[in-house]
Coordinates of C-alpha atoms and ligand atoms in Angstrom, one line a residue:
M1 CA -11.4 -15.5 24.3
T2 CA -14.0 -17.0 21.9
T3 CA -12.7 -18.6 18.8
Q4 CA -14.5 -18.6 15.5
T5 CA -16.2 -21.4 13.7
H6 CA -17.2 -21.7 10.0
G7 CA -20.6 -23.3 9.1
D8 CA -21.9 -25.3 6.1
E9 CA -22.7 -22.3 3.9
E10 CA -19.3 -20.8 4.2
L11 CA -17.7 -23.8 3.7
G12 CA -19.8 -24.6 0.6
L13 CA -18.7 -21.2 -0.6
I14 CA -15.0 -22.2 0.0
E15 CA -15.5 -25.5 -1.9
T16 CA -16.8 -23.6 -4.8
A17 CA -14.1 -21.0 -4.7
K18 CA -11.6 -24.1 -5.1
R19 CA -13.2 -25.6 -7.9
V20 CA -13.4 -22.2 -10.0
L21 CA -10.6 -20.2 -8.7
P22 CA -6.9 -20.8 -9.4
G23 CA -5.5 -21.8 -5.8
G24 CA -9.4 -21.3 -4.6
S25 CA -8.8 -17.6 -4.2
F26 CA -8.6 -14.2 -6.0
G27 CA -5.1 -14.4 -5.3
N28 CA -4.9 -12.0 -2.5
V29 CA -5.3 -13.3 1.1
A30 CA -5.9 -16.6 2.6
S31 CA -9.1 -18.4 1.1
D32 CA -10.4 -19.8 4.3
V33 CA -12.4 -17.1 5.1
V34 CA -15.6 -15.4 3.1
I35 CA -16.5 -11.9 3.7
R36 CA -20.1 -11.3 3.8
E37 CA -20.2 -7.4 4.9
G38 CA -18.4 -4.8 6.5
R39 CA -19.4 -1.7 8.6
G40 CA -17.1 0.8 9.9
G41 CA -13.8 -0.7 11.2
R42 CA -15.4 -4.2 11.3
V43 CA -16.3 -7.3 8.9
W44 CA -18.4 -10.3 9.0
D45 CA -17.8 -13.6 7.3
E46 CA -20.5 -15.8 5.7
S47 CA -20.8 -17.7 9.2
G48 CA -21.6 -14.5 11.0
N49 CA -18.1 -14.2 12.7
E50 CA -17.2 -10.7 13.4
Y51 CA -13.7 -9.3 13.1
I52 CA -11.8 -5.9 13.8
D53 CA -10.8 -5.3 10.4
F54 CA -7.3 -4.0 9.8
L55 CA -7.3 -5.5 6.4
L56 CA -9.5 -2.6 5.2
G57 CA -9.7 -3.9 1.6
S58 CA -6.0 -3.6 1.5
G59 CA -6.1 0.0 2.4
P60 CA -9.1 1.8 0.5
M61 CA -11.4 1.9 3.1
L62 CA -9.7 4.5 5.5
V63 CA -12.9 6.1 6.4
G64 CA -14.5 2.8 7.2
H65 CA -16.8 0.2 5.4
A66 CA -20.2 1.4 4.1
H67 CA -19.5 4.9 5.5
P68 CA -22.9 6.7 5.1
E69 CA -21.8 9.6 3.2
V70 CA -19.7 7.6 1.0
T71 CA -22.6 5.3 0.3
A72 CA -25.0 8.2 -0.1
A73 CA -22.5 9.8 -2.9
V74 CA -22.6 6.4 -4.7
E75 CA -26.5 6.0 -4.6
A76 CA -26.7 9.6 -5.7
Q77 CA -24.6 9.1 -8.9
L78 CA -26.1 5.3 -9.8
P79 CA -29.3 6.3 -11.4
H80 CA -27.5 9.0 -13.6
G81 CA -25.2 6.3 -15.2
T82 CA -22.2 4.5 -14.2
T83 CA -19.6 5.0 -16.8
F84 CA -19.2 7.4 -19.8
F85 CA -15.6 7.1 -21.2
A86 CA -16.0 10.9 -21.5
N87 CA -15.3 13.7 -19.0
N88 CA -17.9 13.9 -16.3
R89 CA -18.5 16.4 -13.3
R90 CA -17.3 13.9 -10.5
G91 CA -14.1 12.9 -12.2
I92 CA -13.0 16.7 -12.8
E93 CA -13.9 17.7 -9.1
L94 CA -11.9 14.7 -8.1
A95 CA -8.9 15.7 -9.9
A96 CA -9.3 19.4 -8.9
A97 CA -9.3 17.9 -5.2
I98 CA -6.0 16.0 -5.7
V99 CA -4.3 19.1 -7.2
E100 CA -5.6 21.1 -4.4
A101 CA -4.2 18.5 -1.8
V102 CA -1.0 16.8 -3.0
P103 CA 2.1 19.1 -3.2
C104 CA 3.5 17.9 -6.6
A105 CA 0.1 17.4 -8.4
E106 CA -0.4 20.2 -11.0
K107 CA -2.1 18.0 -13.5
V108 CA -3.7 14.6 -12.8
R109 CA -4.4 11.4 -15.1
F110 CA -6.8 8.7 -13.9
V111 CA -6.5 5.0 -14.5
S112 CA -8.2 2.2 -12.7
T113 CA -5.5 0.5 -10.6
G114 CA -2.3 1.3 -8.6
T115 CA -0.4 -1.0 -11.0
E116 CA -1.4 1.0 -14.1
A117 CA -0.8 4.1 -12.4
D118 CA 2.9 3.0 -11.4
L119 CA 3.4 1.2 -15.1
Y120 CA 2.5 4.9 -16.7
A121 CA 4.4 6.7 -14.0
M122 CA 7.5 4.8 -15.2
R123 CA 6.7 5.1 -19.0
L124 CA 5.9 9.0 -18.5
A125 CA 9.7 9.2 -16.9
R126 CA 10.9 7.5 -20.0
A127 CA 9.0 9.8 -22.4
Y128 CA 10.2 12.7 -20.7
R129 CA 13.9 11.7 -20.1
K130 CA 14.0 10.0 -23.6
R131 CA 16.2 7.2 -21.6
D132 CA 15.3 3.7 -20.9
K133 CA 16.5 2.7 -17.3
I134 CA 14.4 3.0 -13.9
L135 CA 15.9 2.7 -10.4
K136 CA 13.7 1.1 -7.8
F137 CA 14.4 -0.3 -4.4
E138 CA 14.6 -3.8 -3.2
G139 CA 11.5 -4.8 -1.5
G140 CA 9.4 -1.6 -3.0
Y141 CA 5.9 -2.6 -4.3
H142 CA 4.8 -0.9 -7.4
G143 CA 2.1 -3.1 -8.7
M144 CA 2.2 -6.2 -10.9
S145 CA 3.7 -4.9 -14.2
D146 CA 7.0 -6.6 -15.6
Y147 CA 9.0 -3.7 -14.5
A148 CA 7.5 -3.4 -10.8
L149 CA 8.0 -7.1 -10.6
M150 CA 11.9 -6.9 -10.0
S151 CA 13.3 -7.4 -6.6
L152 CA 10.1 -6.9 -4.7
A153 CA 10.8 -10.1 -2.7
P154 CA 13.5 -11.9 -3.6
K155 CA 14.1 -15.1 -1.3
R156 CA 18.0 -14.9 -1.8
P157 CA 18.6 -11.2 -2.5
G158 CA 21.4 -10.6 -5.2
N159 CA 24.2 -8.1 -5.6
F160 CA 23.1 -4.2 -5.9
P161 CA 22.1 -3.0 -8.5
S162 CA 21.2 -6.2 -10.5
A163 CA 17.5 -7.1 -10.7
I164 CA 16.0 -10.4 -9.5
P165 CA 12.5 -11.0 -11.4
D166 CA 9.7 -12.0 -8.9
S167 CA 7.5 -13.9 -11.3
A168 CA 7.2 -16.4 -14.1
G169 CA 6.4 -15.0 -17.4
I170 CA 8.5 -11.8 -17.4
P171 CA 10.6 -11.3 -20.4
Q172 CA 14.4 -11.8 -19.7
S173 CA 15.0 -8.2 -21.4
V174 CA 13.2 -6.4 -18.7
R175 CA 15.4 -7.0 -16.0
D176 CA 18.3 -5.1 -17.8
E177 CA 16.1 -2.1 -17.8
M178 CA 15.9 -2.1 -13.9
L179 CA 18.5 -1.0 -11.3
I180 CA 18.0 -2.0 -7.7
A181 CA 19.1 -0.2 -4.8
P182 CA 18.8 -0.7 -1.0
F183 CA 16.3 1.4 0.7
N184 CA 17.5 3.9 3.3
D185 CA 20.8 3.9 2.0
A186 CA 21.5 7.4 0.9
E187 CA 25.1 6.9 -0.1
M188 CA 24.8 3.8 -2.6
V189 CA 21.6 5.2 -4.5
A190 CA 23.2 8.7 -4.7
S191 CA 26.4 6.8 -6.2
L192 CA 24.3 4.6 -8.5
V193 CA 22.2 7.7 -9.7
R194 CA 25.6 9.2 -10.7
E195 CA 27.1 6.3 -12.3
H196 CA 23.9 5.4 -14.4
R197 CA 22.8 9.1 -14.9
D198 CA 23.2 9.0 -18.8
D199 CA 20.8 6.0 -18.8
L200 CA 18.1 6.8 -16.2
A201 CA 14.8 7.7 -17.1
G202 CA 13.5 8.0 -13.4
V203 CA 13.8 6.8 -9.8
I204 CA 10.5 5.2 -8.3
V205 CA 10.1 4.7 -4.5
E206 CA 7.6 4.2 -1.9
P207 CA 8.6 7.0 0.5
F208 CA 7.3 4.6 3.4
Q209 CA 8.4 1.3 2.0
R210 CA 5.7 -1.2 3.1
I211 CA 6.0 -0.6 6.8
I212 CA 9.6 0.8 6.8
P213 CA 9.7 4.6 7.5
P214 CA 12.5 6.6 5.6
A215 CA 15.5 7.3 7.5
P216 CA 16.2 10.7 8.4
G217 CA 17.8 12.4 5.3
F218 CA 17.2 9.6 3.1
L219 CA 14.4 11.1 0.9
E220 CA 16.2 14.5 1.2
A221 CA 19.2 12.9 -0.3
L222 CA 17.2 11.1 -2.9
R223 CA 15.6 14.3 -3.9
K224 CA 18.7 16.2 -4.1
V225 CA 20.7 13.7 -6.4
T226 CA 17.9 13.1 -8.8
A227 CA 17.2 16.9 -9.0
E228 CA 21.1 17.6 -9.6
H229 CA 20.8 15.2 -12.7
G230 CA 17.3 16.3 -13.9
I231 CA 16.0 12.7 -13.2
P232 CA 12.3 12.5 -12.4
L233 CA 11.8 11.3 -8.9
I234 CA 8.4 9.4 -8.4
F235 CA 6.8 8.7 -5.1
D236 CA 4.5 5.8 -5.3
E237 CA 1.6 7.2 -2.8
V238 CA -1.0 4.7 -3.7
V239 CA -0.7 3.5 -0.1
T240 CA 0.4 6.6 1.6
G241 CA -1.7 9.2 -0.3
F242 CA -4.3 10.7 1.9
R243 CA -3.3 8.4 4.7
L244 CA -0.1 9.8 6.2
A245 CA -1.4 13.2 5.7
Y246 CA -4.2 14.8 3.7
G247 CA -1.2 15.6 1.0
G248 CA 0.2 12.2 1.4
A249 CA 3.9 11.5 2.2
Q250 CA 5.1 14.1 0.4
E251 CA 3.3 16.5 2.9
Y252 CA 4.1 14.3 5.8
Y253 CA 7.8 13.9 5.1
G254 CA 8.3 17.3 3.7
I255 CA 9.8 16.1 0.4
E256 CA 8.2 16.8 -3.3
P257 CA 8.8 14.4 -5.9
D258 CA 8.1 15.2 -9.5
I259 CA 5.5 12.6 -10.3
C260 CA 3.5 10.4 -7.9
T261 CA 0.9 7.8 -8.2
L262 CA -2.3 7.4 -6.2
G263 CA -4.9 4.9 -5.7
K264 CA -6.8 3.2 -3.0
V265 CA -8.1 6.0 -0.8
I266 CA -8.9 8.2 -3.8
G267 CA -11.5 5.4 -5.1
G268 CA -13.3 5.3 -1.8
G269 CA -13.7 1.6 -2.5
F270 CA -14.0 1.3 -6.1
P271 CA -11.4 0.9 -8.9
L272 CA -9.6 4.3 -9.4
A273 CA -6.2 5.5 -9.3
A274 CA -4.1 8.3 -10.7
I275 CA -0.9 9.6 -12.0
A276 CA 0.0 13.3 -10.7
G277 CA 2.7 15.5 -11.2
R278 CA 4.6 18.6 -12.5
E279 CA 2.8 20.1 -15.6
E280 CA 6.1 20.0 -17.8
I281 CA 6.2 16.3 -17.4
M282 CA 2.5 15.4 -17.3
S283 CA 2.4 17.2 -20.8
H284 CA 3.6 14.1 -22.3
F285 CA 0.1 12.7 -22.1
D286 CA -1.2 15.6 -24.3
R287 CA -0.4 15.1 -27.9
K288 CA -0.9 18.9 -28.9
A289 CA 1.7 20.0 -26.1
V290 CA 4.3 17.6 -26.9
G291 CA 4.0 16.6 -30.5
E292 CA 4.0 13.0 -32.0
E293 CA 7.3 12.2 -31.0
G294 CA 6.8 12.9 -27.2
F295 CA 3.4 11.8 -26.8
L296 CA 2.5 9.0 -24.4
M297 CA -0.6 7.2 -25.4
Q298 CA -2.8 6.5 -22.5
V299 CA -6.5 5.4 -22.7
G300 CA -8.7 3.2 -20.3
T301 CA -12.3 2.3 -20.5
L302 CA -13.0 3.2 -16.9
S303 CA -10.6 5.9 -16.5
G304 CA -12.4 9.0 -14.4
N305 CA -15.3 6.7 -13.6
P306 CA -17.9 8.7 -12.2
V307 CA -19.2 6.2 -9.4
A308 CA -15.7 5.5 -8.4
A309 CA -14.9 9.5 -8.5
A310 CA -17.8 10.2 -6.4
A311 CA -17.1 7.6 -3.7
G312 CA -13.4 9.1 -3.6
L313 CA -14.7 12.6 -3.4
A314 CA -17.1 11.9 -0.5
S315 CA -13.8 9.9 1.3
L316 CA -11.9 13.2 0.9
D317 CA -14.6 15.2 2.2
I318 CA -14.6 13.2 5.4
L319 CA -10.8 13.1 5.5
K320 CA -10.6 17.1 5.1
R321 CA -12.3 17.7 8.6
P322 CA -10.5 18.9 11.4
G323 CA -9.2 16.4 13.8
T324 CA -9.3 13.4 11.3
Y325 CA -5.6 12.6 11.0
E326 CA -5.1 13.4 14.7
R327 CA -7.8 10.5 15.3
I328 CA -6.0 8.0 12.9
F329 CA -2.6 8.7 14.5
A330 CA -4.1 8.6 18.1
T331 CA -5.6 5.2 17.4
G332 CA -2.4 3.9 15.8
R333 CA -0.1 5.0 18.3
E334 CA -2.0 3.4 21.0
L335 CA -2.3 0.1 19.2
M336 CA 1.6 0.2 18.2
G337 CA 2.5 1.0 21.9
E338 CA 0.3 -1.7 23.3
L339 CA 1.5 -4.3 20.8
A340 CA 5.2 -3.4 21.6
R341 CA 4.5 -3.6 25.4
L342 CA 2.6 -7.1 25.3
L343 CA 5.5 -8.7 23.1
K344 CA 8.1 -7.1 25.6
R345 CA 6.3 -8.4 28.6
A346 CA 6.5 -11.9 26.8
R347 CA 10.2 -11.7 26.3
I348 CA 9.5 -12.2 22.6
A349 CA 12.3 -10.6 20.2
A350 CA 10.2 -8.2 17.8
Q351 CA 10.1 -4.8 16.4
V352 CA 6.9 -3.0 16.0
I353 CA 7.6 -0.8 13.0
G354 CA 5.7 1.6 10.7
E355 CA 3.8 4.7 11.1
P356 CA 0.8 5.2 13.2
P357 CA -1.8 4.8 10.2
L358 CA 0.1 1.3 8.9
F359 CA 2.3 -0.7 10.9
D360 CA 3.2 -4.4 11.8
V361 CA 5.5 -6.4 13.9
V362 CA 8.6 -8.2 12.8
F363 CA 9.8 -11.1 14.8
T364 CA 13.5 -10.0 15.0
A365 CA 16.0 -8.6 17.8
E366 CA 17.3 -6.3 15.1
E367 CA 16.7 -2.7 14.0
I368 CA 15.0 -2.8 10.5
R369 CA 15.9 -0.3 8.1
D370 CA 15.5 -2.1 4.6
Y371 CA 13.9 -5.2 3.0
R372 CA 16.6 -7.2 4.2
G373 CA 15.8 -6.5 7.5
V374 CA 12.5 -7.6 7.2
L375 CA 13.6 -10.6 5.8
R376 CA 15.7 -11.6 8.6
G377 CA 12.5 -11.5 10.7
D378 CA 10.7 -15.0 11.8
A379 CA 8.2 -15.3 9.0
E380 CA 6.7 -18.6 10.5
M381 CA 6.1 -16.8 13.7
L382 CA 4.2 -13.9 12.1
R383 CA 2.2 -16.6 10.1
R384 CA 1.1 -18.3 13.2
F385 CA 0.5 -14.9 14.9
N386 CA -1.8 -13.7 12.3
A387 CA -3.5 -17.0 12.4
L388 CA -4.2 -16.9 16.0
L389 CA -5.6 -13.5 15.8
R390 CA -7.9 -14.4 13.0
E391 CA -9.2 -17.2 15.4
R392 CA -9.7 -14.2 18.0
G393 CA -11.5 -12.0 15.5
V394 CA -8.8 -9.9 14.2
L395 CA -8.3 -9.7 10.6
K396 CA -5.3 -8.3 8.7
G397 CA -3.1 -8.8 5.7
E398 CA 0.0 -10.8 5.8
A399 CA 2.3 -8.0 6.9
K400 CA 0.4 -5.0 7.6
Y401 CA -2.2 -3.3 10.1
Y402 CA -4.2 -0.8 8.2
V403 CA -5.8 1.8 10.9
S404 CA -9.3 3.3 10.2
L405 CA -10.8 6.5 11.1
A406 CA -13.7 4.3 11.9
H407 CA -11.9 2.0 14.5
T408 CA -13.3 2.7 18.0
A409 CA -12.1 2.5 21.6
E410 CA -14.0 -0.9 21.6
D411 CA -12.1 -2.1 18.7
I412 CA -9.0 -1.2 20.2
R413 CA -9.6 -3.0 23.4
H414 CA -10.7 -6.0 21.7
T415 CA -7.8 -5.9 19.7
C416 CA -5.5 -5.7 22.7
D417 CA -7.3 -8.6 24.4
A418 CA -6.6 -10.8 21.2
W419 CA -3.0 -9.7 21.1
A420 CA -2.5 -10.5 24.8
S421 CA -4.2 -14.1 24.2
A422 CA -2.3 -14.7 20.8
I423 CA 0.9 -13.7 22.4
D424 CA 0.4 -15.9 25.5
E425 CA -0.1 -19.0 22.9
L426 CA 2.9 -17.7 21.0
A427 CA 5.1 -17.8 23.9
A428 CA 3.9 -20.8 25.5
P429 CA 6.6 -23.7 25.6
P430 CA 5.7 -26.7 23.5
A431 CA 4.9 -29.0 26.3
A432 CA 2.5 -26.4 27.8
K433 CA 0.9 -26.1 24.5
R434 CA 0.6 -29.8 24.2
R435 CA -1.1 -30.0 27.4
A436 CA -3.5 -27.3 26.6
G437 CA -4.5 -29.2 23.3
E438 CA -5.4 -32.4 25.0
Ligands
PLP1 C1 2.6 0.9 -2.8 C2 1.8 0.2 -3.9 N1 1.9 0.7 -5.1 C3 1.1 0.1 -6.1 C4 0.1 -0.9 -5.6 C5 -0.6 -1.6 -6.6 O1 -2.1 -1.1 -6.7 P1 -3.3 -2.1 -7.3 O2 -3.4 -3.2 -6.3 O3 -4.6 -1.3 -7.1 O4 -2.9 -2.4 -8.6 C6 -0.1 -1.3 -4.3 C7 -1.2 -2.2 -4.2 O5 -1.2 -2.5 -2.8 C8 0.9 -0.7 -3.3 O6 0.8 -1.1 -2.0

């Protein structure tokens, strides 16, 4: 297996980044690689090293980098202007495509990032219910707002339903407005909803939490108990939207929320996200419909941006074609199966979990149902594995493989070879490793 080397030009950029960026990075992934370009399911760094790309821009590039149809749609829009702050054809068409595709979507409001979409979805639930508290799940990711950064990644989990802030700079008072429940524990969440029903504005959940699928009956139970008490259920579909199925997780798992948030894929690689939901609830964005008291003020400079909408529409056109999701799932299934087989052969305790379009390995012998299950995994081993893979031309995020429609049989073969070689090194006893390094 060849390993990557980094040339002077890339090292110079890394030095500049260290000088001008806190921590030397944009805050997202490791700063020791600088990406120059991407095509299909691959990217290249500034030294010309090639990688099979499972990072996919953290998910948006489901149809692959620089897809000719997406590029053409963007190029067609550029000479006509790039932002208007007013209704425009592409934005309206994208909203219509979302309403057609996503079961709960009767109306759509655009924003620029998933963080904003989740922030407004929670505010929308509060405006509708005229109550303050939101229930979220431990380990659930809903962007970077004060409310979302509660018990996302606690190092030492606390007692449910108390929230633990994940970041400095969050007002103390915010934690009192959030209730935390364990993912996949239908009984506990039902009893929390019943106990707090008079204070609860809404429940927000990633229907497929990071890489953890919902246990059979969990989403059904969540839907049932929230409906019983008239509490809006919000599906964060920023990741799962148009990925698990054209209609997202709500189509894939067959459970319809009241509100959902979308991002990543619908912007085709540009900053665009959305809140979508039932008309009655979404009407709080419309002053005329609900009056001054119930009106949720929401304005954004780039909302419904025509370039982003053109890229999103072109991506959805590609995804809508027959056979698309079968192909993504076939690629993911083959990859998940092969990774599990190689780890088993090496007798490494590991769980390969997720759904075929999005998965990863957790180094633990125990079955995983929730955040605490992932926390019990060997995080250091995962870091080493990811680093070994990067040296072997496989790029991914810390804890996710995003599968692309553009990944080819050759990409799968290369990835499996890289896995085999990296696993050999992971499994090698320390003495053998020392000898190999001599
Ligand atoms: C489930 C989920 N919700 C929200 C977000 C936030 O989206 P953004 O990074 O566009 O703010 C993310 C980002 O990865 C996400 O995975």
